[in-house]
Amino acid sequence: MIIQTTDPHPRALSAPSFAMLGRDVEEVGPCTLQVAGRLPEEISGTLYRNGPGRFTRGGERKRTLLDGDGVIQRLDLDAGRAIYTRRFVRTPKLAAEAKAGRFLYPTWTSNAPGFIANLSQSPRSQAGVTVYRLGETLYALDEVAPGYVLDPESLATGAPAQLGLPYGDASLKAHARQLADSGDWLFASTRMGHEGMLIDFVRHRADGTRVSTPTVRAPRQTYVHDFVATDRYALVVLHAAHVHGLRYMLGLAAFSECLEWRPASGNIVLLVELATGTTRAFDAPAAWVWHLANGYEDKGCFIADFVGYDDPGHFLGEEAQLAAIMRGRDGACGSAGTLRRYVLDLAAGRLAETVIDAGNFEFCSVDSRCVGRAHRRIYATCGSAPGVLHTGIAAIDTATGVRDTFDFGPAVNAGEPVFAPRADGAPGEGWLITQTYDALADRSAFAVFDADHVSAGPMATIALPDRMAISFHGHWTAR
């Protein structure tokens, strides 16, 4: 393992030092940003990022760092230049609350002020988690439906997304997958109710047609954030977090506060055949899963790599890090997020779980040209301290176990590294672009790395004119 820091004698900082990631931001640009170092001229395209940017109104504050009105960033890189734009997704919720000067509606981790507004809960979309560009359409998606259509150039907000999922797209999930073999996009939804949890997938083919998977009844009702897929299968992790539905519907707590971690019940890993909706359920050890890096088929097995937590104390519980930091406290961090692998033997009906790397990771992904195919390297944020606010990025070789890392130092938070492929390059050839926040300088930036030489440090650093709030996920579109 190689770790390099920018400061040989860094000052130790605790989680509240990153609390500014949960402060409101304003719209910016378009403007030209200053580039330090060498930005390769071969990098030509646009990085979109999405995350919350409005956490306070009328003296009220969101309960967790995960919850706020979505703000889209657009970073255009071409011929060594960088142009930046930042715009809020102008959802009906944002417009109504801006007019009222206060929060009006419950969201997925925060109840609305007052009791009546939370009865028979109907959380509103903030379009603040993921962003995907499909052709000439940009989608901003959230933990709560609907997603919204944006203009990919101006970032102007359009109509709610019409993606073709059952129940009018009202249960759309934040994550989607573009499959490398077919070029198809796969979107998912989950619906909870008295009859359990229903899961749906819809495939957007490159020719414009849409194909739906028959609705699947899940063996467990739980929170699902992400999934992986091939052209034949989708894999969903039903982790050991159980929902207190009555408490939620009575408006006594936000959805995230109605999840109870019961590790003794273990995980259920559900494999769905996309053409038929046929399912196979595999038992697995309990692990909280935010993100899966990739899934693929190999010699009668389905293989899925992911970051798993034995104890999701960073998210669940009154003193969870992601909530406590909003109140200026360290909070509980739970266990490290280790990089793991599921191997589902389809003939034998067995699942094996192994640890690829026992470090501390999150926001795992692969080269987009490997989605649904076998991959060699996984990219993620990493950190030596517990919790999910990491200070570095890593490229992990799944065959050799070699970890190539760069740590910015304890004063800097590093966000999801987004892979930008080199044109006509082999899988793994390209660049990683991560967004950073320096707590000492109270400024944010983008850092660009050679994906094959992460430990060499950033090739270029692109300074923002101000501090950016936490930004979850990004999507790269080449020119």
PDB file of N, CA and C in Angstrom, residues 395-427:
ATOM      1  N   ALA A 395      -7.305   3.149  -5.861  1.00  0.00           N
ATOM      2  CA  ALA A 395      -7.564   2.212  -6.953  1.00  0.00           C
ATOM      3  C   ALA A 395      -7.090   0.854  -6.459  1.00  0.00           C
ATOM      4  N   ILE A 396      -8.008  -0.116  -6.380  1.00  0.00           N
ATOM      5  CA  ILE A 396      -7.696  -1.426  -5.822  1.00  0.00           C
ATOM      6  C   ILE A 396      -7.717  -2.463  -6.935  1.00  0.00           C
ATOM      7  N   ASP A 397      -6.632  -3.210  -7.071  1.00  0.00           N
ATOM      8  CA  ASP A 397      -6.543  -4.282  -8.048  1.00  0.00           C
ATOM      9  C   ASP A 397      -7.167  -5.527  -7.418  1.00  0.00           C
ATOM     10  N   THR A 398      -8.283  -6.005  -7.973  1.00  0.00           N
ATOM     11  CA  THR A 398      -9.001  -7.116  -7.361  1.00  0.00           C
ATOM     12  C   THR A 398      -8.287  -8.453  -7.542  1.00  0.00           C
ATOM     13  N   ALA A 399      -7.366  -8.527  -8.499  1.00  0.00           N
ATOM     14  CA  ALA A 399      -6.640  -9.784  -8.727  1.00  0.00           C
ATOM     15  C   ALA A 399      -5.429  -9.909  -7.815  1.00  0.00           C
ATOM     16  N   THR A 400      -4.700  -8.814  -7.623  1.00  0.00           N
ATOM     17  CA  THR A 400      -3.462  -8.865  -6.837  1.00  0.00           C
ATOM     18  C   THR A 400      -3.624  -8.338  -5.420  1.00  0.00           C
ATOM     19  N   GLY A 401      -4.702  -7.574  -5.184  1.00  0.00           N
ATOM     20  CA  GLY A 401      -4.885  -6.954  -3.882  1.00  0.00           C
ATOM     21  C   GLY A 401      -4.082  -5.691  -3.682  1.00  0.00           C
ATOM     22  N   VAL A 402      -3.316  -5.260  -4.680  1.00  0.00           N
ATOM     23  CA  VAL A 402      -2.513  -4.040  -4.561  1.00  0.00           C
ATOM     24  C   VAL A 402      -3.438  -2.827  -4.510  1.00  0.00           C
ATOM     25  N   ARG A 403      -3.177  -1.955  -3.550  1.00  0.00           N
ATOM     26  CA  ARG A 403      -3.970  -0.741  -3.358  1.00  0.00           C
ATOM     27  C   ARG A 403      -3.090   0.469  -3.667  1.00  0.00           C
ATOM     28  N   ASP A 404      -3.495   1.252  -4.646  1.00  0.00           N
ATOM     29  CA  ASP A 404      -2.771   2.463  -5.050  1.00  0.00           C
ATOM     30  C   ASP A 404      -3.567   3.651  -4.537  1.00  0.00           C
ATOM     31  N   THR A 405      -3.014   4.405  -3.563  1.00  0.00           N
ATOM     32  CA  THR A 405      -3.805   5.426  -2.887  1.00  0.00           C
ATOM     33  C   THR A 405      -3.107   6.766  -2.846  1.00  0.00           C
ATOM     34  N   PHE A 406      -3.920   7.790  -2.643  1.00  0.00           N
ATOM     35  CA  PHE A 406      -3.415   9.123  -2.332  1.00  0.00           C
ATOM     36  C   PHE A 406      -4.281   9.695  -1.235  1.00  0.00           C
ATOM     37  N   ASP A 407      -3.648  10.209  -0.178  1.00  0.00           N
ATOM     38  CA  ASP A 407      -4.363  10.838   0.923  1.00  0.00           C
ATOM     39  C   ASP A 407      -4.055  12.322   0.928  1.00  0.00           C
ATOM     40  N   PHE A 408      -5.095  13.146   0.942  1.00  0.00           N
ATOM     41  CA  PHE A 408      -4.929  14.599   0.908  1.00  0.00           C
ATOM     42  C   PHE A 408      -4.543  15.176   2.261  1.00  0.00           C
ATOM     43  N   GLY A 409      -4.619  14.362   3.312  1.00  0.00           N
ATOM     44  CA  GLY A 409      -4.369  14.839   4.662  1.00  0.00           C
ATOM     45  C   GLY A 409      -5.670  15.003   5.422  1.00  0.00           C
ATOM     46  N   PRO A 410      -5.602  15.003   6.754  1.00  0.00           N
ATOM     47  CA  PRO A 410      -6.823  14.952   7.572  1.00  0.00           C
ATOM     48  C   PRO A 410      -7.696  16.185   7.511  1.00  0.00           C
ATOM     49  N   ALA A 411      -7.217  17.282   6.914  1.00  0.00           N
ATOM     50  CA  ALA A 411      -8.034  18.488   6.805  1.00  0.00           C
ATOM     51  C   ALA A 411      -8.877  18.505   5.537  1.00  0.00           C
ATOM     52  N   VAL A 412      -8.749  17.487   4.681  1.00  0.00           N
ATOM     53  CA  VAL A 412      -9.399  17.518   3.369  1.00  0.00           C
ATOM     54  C   VAL A 412     -10.337  16.327   3.210  1.00  0.00           C
ATOM     55  N   ASN A 413     -11.583  16.616   2.888  1.00  0.00           N
ATOM     56  CA  ASN A 413     -12.543  15.567   2.550  1.00  0.00           C
ATOM     57  C   ASN A 413     -12.497  15.302   1.049  1.00  0.00           C
ATOM     58  N   ALA A 414     -12.457  14.025   0.682  1.00  0.00           N
ATOM     59  CA  ALA A 414     -12.427  13.629  -0.731  1.00  0.00           C
ATOM     60  C   ALA A 414     -13.742  12.961  -1.106  1.00  0.00           C
ATOM     61  N   GLY A 415     -14.309  13.384  -2.225  1.00  0.00           N
ATOM     62  CA  GLY A 415     -15.564  12.815  -2.703  1.00  0.00           C
ATOM     63  C   GLY A 415     -15.344  11.708  -3.708  1.00  0.00           C
ATOM     64  N   GLU A 416     -16.442  11.123  -4.154  1.00  0.00           N
ATOM     65  CA  GLU A 416     -16.415  10.002  -5.101  1.00  0.00           C
ATOM     66  C   GLU A 416     -15.504  10.287  -6.295  1.00  0.00           C
ATOM     67  N   PRO A 417     -14.512   9.420  -6.553  1.00  0.00           N
ATOM     68  CA  PRO A 417     -13.698   9.597  -7.758  1.00  0.00           C
ATOM     69  C   PRO A 417     -14.461   9.096  -8.985  1.00  0.00           C
ATOM     70  N   VAL A 418     -14.623   9.956  -9.965  1.00  0.00           N
ATOM     71  CA  VAL A 418     -15.347   9.610 -11.192  1.00  0.00           C
ATOM     72  C   VAL A 418     -14.331   9.302 -12.278  1.00  0.00           C
ATOM     73  N   PHE A 419     -14.512   8.168 -12.957  1.00  0.00           N
ATOM     74  CA  PHE A 419     -13.570   7.737 -13.987  1.00  0.00           C
ATOM     75  C   PHE A 419     -13.917   8.391 -15.321  1.00  0.00           C
ATOM     76  N   ALA A 420     -12.913   9.002 -15.943  1.00  0.00           N
ATOM     77  CA  ALA A 420     -13.036   9.577 -17.284  1.00  0.00           C
ATOM     78  C   ALA A 420     -12.156   8.770 -18.221  1.00  0.00           C
ATOM     79  N   PRO A 421     -12.731   7.920 -19.095  1.00  0.00           N
ATOM     80  CA  PRO A 421     -11.921   7.046 -19.941  1.00  0.00           C
ATOM     81  C   PRO A 421     -11.088   7.815 -20.960  1.00  0.00           C
ATOM     82  N   ARG A 422      -9.908   7.283 -21.216  1.00  0.00           N
ATOM     83  CA  ARG A 422      -9.087   7.802 -22.309  1.00  0.00           C
ATOM     84  C   ARG A 422      -9.686   7.325 -23.624  1.00  0.00           C
ATOM     85  N   ALA A 423      -9.872   8.224 -24.572  1.00  0.00           N
ATOM     86  CA  ALA A 423     -10.446   7.850 -25.860  1.00  0.00           C
ATOM     87  C   ALA A 423      -9.625   6.750 -26.504  1.00  0.00           C
ATOM     88  N   ASP A 424     -10.284   5.672 -26.896  1.00  0.00           N
ATOM     89  CA  ASP A 424      -9.652   4.518 -27.552  1.00  0.00           C
ATOM     90  C   ASP A 424      -8.672   3.787 -26.630  1.00  0.00           C
ATOM     91  N   GLY A 425      -8.708   4.074 -25.338  1.00  0.00           N
ATOM     92  CA  GLY A 425      -7.831   3.388 -24.400  1.00  0.00           C
ATOM     93  C   GLY A 425      -8.408   2.060 -23.958  1.00  0.00           C
ATOM     94  N   ALA A 426      -7.571   1.224 -23.386  1.00  0.00           N
ATOM     95  CA  ALA A 426      -8.017  -0.045 -22.828  1.00  0.00           C
ATOM     96  C   ALA A 426      -8.748   0.212 -21.516  1.00  0.00           C
ATOM     97  N   PRO A 427      -9.549  -0.766 -21.038  1.00  0.00           N
ATOM     98  CA  PRO A 427     -10.200  -0.591 -19.736  1.00  0.00           C
ATOM     99  C   PRO A 427      -9.190  -0.245 -18.648  1.00  0.00           C
TER     100      PRO A 427
END
